[in-house]
Amino acid sequence: MNVNQHTPMAPPYGQPQPGYGQPGYGQPNYAPLDGGYPAPYAPHNGPASAYHPGIPQQGYSSFTSFPSKAMAANPISDPCSPLDLGPARGPPTSGPPPVQAAPQYNQHSSGDIQNGPPPVTQAPPRPPASMQYNQGGVNMSAQQPSFPQHYGPPPTMHQVTNQMTGMHISSGPPTPAGPGYAPPPSSQPPTSSHYGGTPQPSYSQSHPPASSAPSQPPPSSAPAVSQQYYPSSAPPSQQPFNSLPPTSQQRFVSPVQPQQTFPPSSSSSYSGPAPPPTHTSSAPVTQPQQPFLPPQPPFSSAPSGQPPAFTAGPPPPTQGSFPLQAPPPSSQPGSFPPPGPPPSSVASGQYPSSMPPPPQQQPPQSQPPPFHPGPPPPQSQMPPTSIGQSNHQPPGPQGPPSPTGPLQQPPLQQGMPTGYPPQHNGAFGQVRSPQPGYGGPYPGQPNYGAPAPAPQAQKRLDPDAIPSPIQVIEDDKAKTNEPFTTGVRGQAPPLVTTNFQVKDQGNASPRFVRCTAYNMPCTADMAKQSQVPLAAVIKPLATLPPDETPPYVVDHGEGGPIRCNRCKAYMCPYMQFIEGGRRFQCSFCSCVTEVPPHYFQHLDHTGKRVDCYDRPELSLGSYEFLATVDYCKNNKIPQPPAFIFLIDVSYNAVKSGLVSIICQELKSLLDHLPRENPEIDSVIRVGFVTYNKVLHFYNVKASLAQPQMLVVSDVSDMFVPLLDGFLVNVNESRQVIESLLDQIPEMFADTRETETVFGPVIQAGLEALKAADCAGKLFVFHTSLPIAEAPGKLKNREDKKLIGTDKEKSLFQPQAGFYNNLAKECVTQGCCVDLFLFPNQYVDVATLGVVPVSTGGSIYKYTYFQAQSDQERFLNDLRRDIQKPVGFDAVMRVRTSTGIRATDFYGSFFMNNTTDVELAGLDCDKAITVEFKHDDKLSEETGALMQCAVLYTSCSGQRRLRIHNMAVNCCSQLADLYRNCETDTIINFLSKYAFRGVLNNPTKAVRDTLVNQCAQILACYRKNCASPSSAGQLILPECMKLLPVYLNCVLKSDVLLPGADVSLDDRAYLRQLISCMDVAETHVFFYPRLLPLVKLESGALPVAVRDSEERLSKGGVYLLETGLHLFLWVGASVQQELLLNIFGTPSFGQIDSSMTSLPVLENPFSQRLREIIESFRAQRSRYMKLVVVKQEDRAELMFKHFLVEDKSASGGASYVDFLCHMHKEIRQLLS
Amino acid sequence: MSTYQEFIQQNEDRDGVRFSWNLWPSSRLEATRLVVPVSCLFTPLKERPDLPPVQYEPVLCSRANCKAVLNPLCQVDFRAKVWACNFCFQRNPFPPSYAGISEVNQPAELMPQFSTIEYIVQRGPQTPLIFLYVVDTCLEEEDLQALKGSLQMSLSLLPPNALVGLITFGRMVQVHELSCEGIAKSYVFRGTKDLTSKQIQEMLGLMKPAATGPQGRPVAPQDAVASCRFLQPVHRVDMNLTDLLGELQRDPWPVPQGKRPLRSTGVALSVAVGLLEGTFPNTGARVMLFVGGPPTQGPGMVVGDELKTPIRSWHDIQKDNARHLKKATKFYEALANRSAANGHCIDIYACALDQTGLLEMKCLSNLTGGHIVMGDSFNTSLFTQTFQGVFSKDFNGDFRMAFGGVLEIKTSRELKVCGAIGPCVSLNSKAPCVSENEMGIGGTNQWKMCSLTPSSTLGIYLEVVNQHNAPIPQGGRGAIQFVTQYQHSNTQKRIRVTTITRNWADAQSQIQHIESSFDQEAAAVLMARLGVFRAESEEGPDVLRWLDRQLIRLCQKFGQYNKEDPTSFRLSESLSLYPQFMFHLRRSPFLQVFNNSPDESSYYRHHFTRQDLTQSLIMIQPILYSYSFHGPPEPVLLDSSSILPDRILLMDTFFQLVIYHGETIAQWQKAGYQEMPEYQNFKQLLKAPQDDANDILETRFPMPRYINTEHGGSQARFLLSKVNPSQTHNNLYAWGQESGAPILTDDVSLQVFMDHLKKLAVSSSA
């Protein structure tokens, strides 16, 4: 499975990618994996071995890192190869930018594995990323550098693929396989070049050391060696590879890069050896270019060069130990085995021990038989696999890295169980013979090597060898140093996990708009072929960090905002002024509109208006217009909005202490109603209602001495009993309100009423707003299923037997149409409903949530609410919910340039027609996902434009229009598409799509659809963008290499795959919750952040670890956050010191797992930890209650639920298994 | 024939009864020929300061379908200690407590002077009186303040243990909970929705959980907790309620230009009735509705809220143009019947310049014995004093109101009961004495009067059923017993029994006697009640025609004349005033709707059918007094000839008190003579009618409209429309000597009327 991912992103990723690239090398592993996957790993192993030979050698030879990857790959068996992808990237990236990065990476990679030591320092950082990839990484690292370079270049894709292939090859390289692979890659020449670089060889060589060596550190030391090896090996390999071409090339290239990255020497050596010239040249070039440009050149050059590289690659195998190994499969095994997924492991093991050879041979034979042919044929085989990988890799600069990563990781794991490549690397690094060590770890390989231990191998697919989210995240962080400027069209922003500053230069900030693809296919056919969803996640009122300017407010005077005559698009930077500025042409519909006299301005020589930079609407991506009365409902300036609090005072609510808590809190909260100018009191009016089976309205008119209660028992036909005095200004009526809030808990203290109504409650609020003729928000605090006789009365329909059947969908649908109609009315009035639920049993969230969801409101759920433990969470949520900026009575319209159209919308809103998204309320946390479809062709020159206009009433009652403009590129090559995707956004879209799907389809069908779509996306890539490689390789686009892991998380989510203990309410709740999440929230929701709490330094967070139980150390303490939950996991054998620092108690047994906040201790660790927790909470829109989980404790089950890479209790596949499955799917599609 | 007049007077004073005939024709045929039916005006609770109630249970006839009360007419065998019922002739033993009875030791009920006697009985729990205020808040600020003042004042007038409740309404209906402390709490109903009693009780939380009604009996009214929330003893919530009333705001819902405020009178009443129904069925309760305008929404809506659509007039009604009339009437009738069934009465205090929908709502009071008061504003003494009048007390310090009255009539077998007209509802009791011939509310011998005052008077119509061929022996007497059970305002249960007897007379041989026993005042009122009763359901002209016909037939029967010679026509003294009453009745607002709004007609008729004979006669033929320097005040003819320049006239129509200054008097007054010491007599002359008027104002309920006008004043119309237009623009030429004021009308004068009557009476073809 070469998870070669293209690093389309090359440029940015480029460097980091290198790191990946290294992992990419792992790809080789993938390649093997491919084999492995299908037939599990075993087969892969075989193949791998086969590949290994070829690839490994190459890879290794060329890249020390590769070797490692290769190693990984090989050893792991091809399966690992997926990871190989990483390698692919490695190469390219490594090339140019990589130089630095690459070098580092390489080092790291190497370091990861072997180099670790020296580079360790450097390596560590990168290592992390590469680390995991470790083996690959290590190797990768070397490669990565090259990848980056490659990536840098546009061809990244190819490069990647190439690299990938290379990677594979690399895996192959270890032994002949490498070469063999290379050939196939040949198509991918570049990769082959990488292969050529066959860092592997070098790695392999270095491997042993290489493993460490791969990591740059070793590089230096090892590098040299590797280089040497490479050279030596390279040449040979190249030659052989040459034949192999692509993959090998890529790899070579990467190797080359690595080389470059590596000490120049290495590069030189590589260049020299590998691509021999071309590669070297390219590589070097790339390196220099490191940035992005390099990549391209590299590629270009690479291709040609690559072959050589490959050839060189092969040699590599031969190189060092490989040679020996190589000859037989050994070469592969040796260097590659490691990379090779299972095989790799085997290989690695072998390698070190010499085992490689045998295994390789053996594996190949056994598994690879097909491959075997490969060995000799391996190459041929390899190609495919490698190609797959390499292909990806090419793009791989990014892709490769990861792939490699995986691969590398596997090795690491083997070598270093833990995911942390860095450390391992370090360790490895020290141990130059890590490979051997790997070999050990890779036991699998041996098996593979031997008979057809394939199965085992499969099972053994090393988690470290597969793309790691953590690495991707860390790499992205590392490469984001400068503010992100939005001026360049089609530029993908940093990941949501990265802190970065945004400078608005004409397109909306990614904080407002994120797209799944920044390079849209020009035609519908392409889009359909790729299956990549084209969507944007828009968060119109997102809050910006303090250092970014909020959108300017523009006033165009009485005439209102200036708009296109035909499509009504608002004035924006895309409008073309013509005829000396007297008219402008709409870039959305091409219509020419007169410029009103008061707006006229002369144009300068470039055709720009002279005042362009004085006007936000002509120079910025996001800004606001003041709306005129024409934009108001009924052509009346809106009244200031109102907040109405509707509090359940039935027995349950009173008994749990809820009522008193709410009343107490409201007293202070009312001073913090949203306002635009902090100096001025909020103009928002408030009203209060309590209810059980009947409703109690309160007259809190300022002139009254005491509040008055008005009971409405006629719930069947709701109305508002009073007008004057219900909605009041807080300051004027403060006395009365406080008196009321004091008395409410007393009044109902003895209530015995347990029945509640719900529909009438919302109706009441709605009617009140209607009567006051204003928009507003209802805060409903509700406890139980509304069974009292009234409209919207519900039945308990929780029936777990339906789960898994075709009727399951009905559980997500509201049981009464009443609420849909009510929601419609609410939206018409601009009545937004926020629902706070405190259920002790089934309350039918699916139905109760209809109105909140349709009105842009939020649902908060506190199951089994207990004042003591849940108060804090609830109150913080409430505070935030009340205080957060919000707009009312909003209508959102997305306009697009001709050729594309917004067709579907996901989120909390209501739609009356197909274009207008109506939101009764829109707060700063709500995101709307918009899907686009082609209705015509797009042009590459003009790209695709979209303008999102949100007309809303601000909290001060001002009518405004917020405009977000976004332009993306268009491409006629699928490769460009795959290079400019954002996986997080895609996942956001897919999850919303799926979660809506469960309303109408059996859950299983939804899951299958998701898997299919994902497989198609990847298969399309494989088919059209990746260089040809063996079908056994999993090749992933760099940008999407995390797609499988994330998708798996979506599939495993409670909504789609409920565990036995997950209630229907929870599922419905999550379903609705996610529908309005933005990308950052879905990201952490699906792939929780897991921080090891070892050393806490101020200013920086510890590097997260992957969500797998394997990553948890018994002696550690971990913090896990999902955006909804916050766990503190304490290992059973945790150090006393840590306990003292955190809990103030020396004994594990004395930790009170019911605590919801950590004790305040006067030590830096405790302080920092609490700071971190606070900062986490501050980041999320909902307050996360801290749950302390002790290892082996009962509560750990819940915690483990969030270790999403593991098999879930409800039957969700582990990441590794899912990756295999995905690969199978892809292969099916390809065949 | 002073004897008869004295007899009549005596009977009225003692028994509160006035018969049209004081000798009864002994056969059905003869009775029919008398034209005016044997009937009486009966005032069940006529104040009898001289009649102390007895503290024991009445003795009843043991026959199941008789149950007549022992009375002075019964034959008593003191030795056997048995008595014979004079209605069914059943012989009954005296109860043990009467063991000591003897000729010299007779219980009061056997003494002739106690033909009316009142028993205090101990039956059922004594429940306090209930007063439920239902207050319209869609009033002008000034009106509302005045009303609030009146209501607050009334709290001090209520018996301390009485329960009070408050419902306010405008666009919404609010039932105020009076028991709570701190936050003032009220239940709100939307004003547009008709709710069943059950729904209302559920919504008010008055329904006990299902478990409590095991026997399916109505929810126990004693659910103290629930009911007390809305109905609290005055002494306990006095302060609370005073504050609550003080804080009452005008209905806050905006009233757009050109619209009437939305007033949910129907739902408010429905809630009030439902509330009482659920909590205190069959106890004395008074729903007091204060409205300042017509119901404009929901059930019982009388007119839409568009000001451009005026409220229905008689014209609209005649043209069948009153959209909401039937529906609203039906709604209020249903409510009234429910309320009556539970023994709760409904008062309507309507103060507005325009109509308030009394036409539709009148049944609420008519059927339950409630008051209707109509005024222009709550901020007038008319309202405030009338309202206080509701709480007036008698010589014993008890309120002049009684609740839950049930009147049962027993007759000797020659008589049957045709019906009753007055503030009552039928109880549908089919006793043998019930006639098939219905007059008024018939078909029963029991009627319920949810609320009674000492002046509440029913017209009772009887029928002689004795056949012509079965003559009653000379000296035979017929008897009628009125048994009135009621809840006294001091919460005692009482039974008042009045037993009347009259002699039978053979109409053929004793026609003279019968004629002389004719009580023309009572007959006029009784006939008028029949007419008014018919007018409720028939076209005005038909009723007039019927009345005319009755009059003509009467005159034919008793007049002395030569056929076809009108000039020979004479009527005996006992009938001499009757035609004149009929003349004025024909012109009265009870039968004429011209110049009256439907509301006014309803109002007038309401009072006409419940006042006693004296008041009723005033209504039919207003009294006119003349004040002059020529002598003491004297009653003068209600005739335009009485309007002289140097007189001050005081006219009492019951509803209005008009002081009219003749032309000269008015000039003098303008000249200010009354201020001059030498014209003190003039001052006194001016003052005399005012003093007399004040006397009337103080005693009359409802307080009449007081009008002070003068010759040529616009308000003089009240006088001019009442007097007999003996002088009009048509006979101006005849005017000369005695003067008087010509009335510009085409109405016929009494003279013309009489001439016509004579002509018809003597005509053989009539």
PDB file of C-alpha atoms in Angstrom, chain A residues 725-806:
ATOM      1  CA  GLY A 725     -43.469  44.465  30.373  1.00  0.00           C
ATOM      2  CA  PHE A 726     -42.537  41.115  28.962  1.00  0.00           C
ATOM      3  CA  LEU A 727     -39.548  42.233  26.997  1.00  0.00           C
ATOM      4  CA  VAL A 728     -37.661  44.806  28.948  1.00  0.00           C
ATOM      5  CA  ASN A 729     -34.389  46.592  29.042  1.00  0.00           C
ATOM      6  CA  VAL A 730     -32.195  44.984  31.653  1.00  0.00           C
ATOM      7  CA  ASN A 731     -31.002  48.161  33.218  1.00  0.00           C
ATOM      8  CA  GLU A 732     -34.391  49.703  33.544  1.00  0.00           C
ATOM      9  CA  SER A 733     -35.994  46.680  35.091  1.00  0.00           C
ATOM     10  CA  ARG A 734     -33.073  45.369  37.021  1.00  0.00           C
ATOM     11  CA  GLN A 735     -34.798  45.432  40.371  1.00  0.00           C
ATOM     12  CA  VAL A 736     -37.815  43.598  39.160  1.00  0.00           C
ATOM     13  CA  ILE A 737     -35.808  41.062  37.246  1.00  0.00           C
ATOM     14  CA  GLU A 738     -33.627  40.272  40.196  1.00  0.00           C
ATOM     15  CA  SER A 739     -36.620  39.930  42.373  1.00  0.00           C
ATOM     16  CA  LEU A 740     -38.093  37.558  39.853  1.00  0.00           C
ATOM     17  CA  LEU A 741     -34.994  35.459  39.536  1.00  0.00           C
ATOM     18  CA  ASP A 742     -34.817  35.241  43.286  1.00  0.00           C
ATOM     19  CA  GLN A 743     -38.337  34.070  43.548  1.00  0.00           C
ATOM     20  CA  ILE A 744     -38.579  31.583  40.748  1.00  0.00           C
ATOM     21  CA  PRO A 745     -36.724  28.798  42.543  1.00  0.00           C
ATOM     22  CA  GLU A 746     -38.799  29.377  45.655  1.00  0.00           C
ATOM     23  CA  MET A 747     -42.066  29.408  43.827  1.00  0.00           C
ATOM     24  CA  PHE A 748     -41.510  26.029  42.325  1.00  0.00           C
ATOM     25  CA  ALA A 749     -39.588  24.484  45.142  1.00  0.00           C
ATOM     26  CA  ASP A 750     -42.496  22.261  46.026  1.00  0.00           C
ATOM     27  CA  THR A 751     -43.704  21.500  42.571  1.00  0.00           C
ATOM     28  CA  ARG A 752     -44.813  17.985  41.872  1.00  0.00           C
ATOM     29  CA  GLU A 753     -45.456  18.507  38.240  1.00  0.00           C
ATOM     30  CA  THR A 754     -43.404  16.139  36.168  1.00  0.00           C
ATOM     31  CA  GLU A 755     -44.948  16.566  32.787  1.00  0.00           C
ATOM     32  CA  THR A 756     -43.691  19.140  30.417  1.00  0.00           C
ATOM     33  CA  VAL A 757     -44.608  20.634  27.127  1.00  0.00           C
ATOM     34  CA  PHE A 758     -42.171  21.743  24.495  1.00  0.00           C
ATOM     35  CA  GLY A 759     -43.835  22.847  21.307  1.00  0.00           C
ATOM     36  CA  PRO A 760     -45.859  25.524  23.037  1.00  0.00           C
ATOM     37  CA  VAL A 761     -42.741  26.797  24.733  1.00  0.00           C
ATOM     38  CA  ILE A 762     -41.171  27.670  21.469  1.00  0.00           C
ATOM     39  CA  GLN A 763     -44.441  28.962  20.172  1.00  0.00           C
ATOM     40  CA  ALA A 764     -44.621  31.224  23.159  1.00  0.00           C
ATOM     41  CA  GLY A 765     -41.237  32.693  22.465  1.00  0.00           C
ATOM     42  CA  LEU A 766     -42.078  33.021  18.847  1.00  0.00           C
ATOM     43  CA  GLU A 767     -45.333  34.757  19.559  1.00  0.00           C
ATOM     44  CA  ALA A 768     -43.615  37.107  21.927  1.00  0.00           C
ATOM     45  CA  LEU A 769     -41.152  38.100  19.273  1.00  0.00           C
ATOM     46  CA  LYS A 770     -43.935  38.472  16.798  1.00  0.00           C
ATOM     47  CA  ALA A 771     -45.823  40.676  19.156  1.00  0.00           C
ATOM     48  CA  ALA A 772     -42.773  42.801  19.725  1.00  0.00           C
ATOM     49  CA  ASP A 773     -42.069  42.770  16.025  1.00  0.00           C
ATOM     50  CA  CYS A 774     -38.435  41.900  16.454  1.00  0.00           C
ATOM     51  CA  ALA A 775     -36.009  39.094  15.890  1.00  0.00           C
ATOM     52  CA  GLY A 776     -34.349  37.337  18.747  1.00  0.00           C
ATOM     53  CA  LYS A 777     -33.179  34.258  20.419  1.00  0.00           C
ATOM     54  CA  LEU A 778     -34.872  31.823  22.731  1.00  0.00           C
ATOM     55  CA  PHE A 779     -32.898  30.038  25.388  1.00  0.00           C
ATOM     56  CA  VAL A 780     -34.864  26.965  26.296  1.00  0.00           C
ATOM     57  CA  PHE A 781     -33.800  24.943  29.310  1.00  0.00           C
ATOM     58  CA  HIS A 782     -35.573  21.646  29.085  1.00  0.00           C
ATOM     59  CA  THR A 783     -35.423  18.387  30.986  1.00  0.00           C
ATOM     60  CA  SER A 784     -37.748  15.747  29.741  1.00  0.00           C
ATOM     61  CA  LEU A 785     -39.710  14.222  26.928  1.00  0.00           C
ATOM     62  CA  PRO A 786     -42.732  16.467  26.393  1.00  0.00           C
ATOM     63  CA  ILE A 787     -45.558  14.095  27.080  1.00  0.00           C
ATOM     64  CA  ALA A 788     -48.128  16.554  28.373  1.00  0.00           C
ATOM     65  CA  GLU A 789     -51.130  17.035  26.147  1.00  0.00           C
ATOM     66  CA  ALA A 790     -50.137  19.795  23.793  1.00  0.00           C
ATOM     67  CA  PRO A 791     -49.069  20.362  20.246  1.00  0.00           C
ATOM     68  CA  GLY A 792     -45.739  18.701  19.701  1.00  0.00           C
ATOM     69  CA  LYS A 793     -46.420  16.074  22.280  1.00  0.00           C
ATOM     70  CA  LEU A 794     -44.017  13.199  21.848  1.00  0.00           C
ATOM     71  CA  LYS A 795     -43.993   9.529  22.501  1.00  0.00           C
ATOM     72  CA  ASN A 796     -41.100   7.539  23.768  1.00  0.00           C
ATOM     73  CA  ARG A 797     -39.979   5.746  20.689  1.00  0.00           C
ATOM     74  CA  GLU A 798     -36.521   4.712  21.687  1.00  0.00           C
ATOM     75  CA  ASP A 799     -36.184   1.280  20.260  1.00  0.00           C
ATOM     76  CA  LYS A 800     -32.736  -0.099  20.085  1.00  0.00           C
ATOM     77  CA  LYS A 801     -33.941  -2.999  18.075  1.00  0.00           C
ATOM     78  CA  LEU A 802     -34.217  -0.752  15.099  1.00  0.00           C
ATOM     79  CA  ILE A 803     -30.552  -0.062  15.086  1.00  0.00           C
ATOM     80  CA  GLY A 804     -28.923  -1.642  12.135  1.00  0.00           C
ATOM     81  CA  THR A 805     -32.185  -2.136  10.328  1.00  0.00           C
ATOM     82  CA  ASP A 806     -33.609  -0.171   7.485  1.00  0.00           C
TER      83      ASP A 806
END
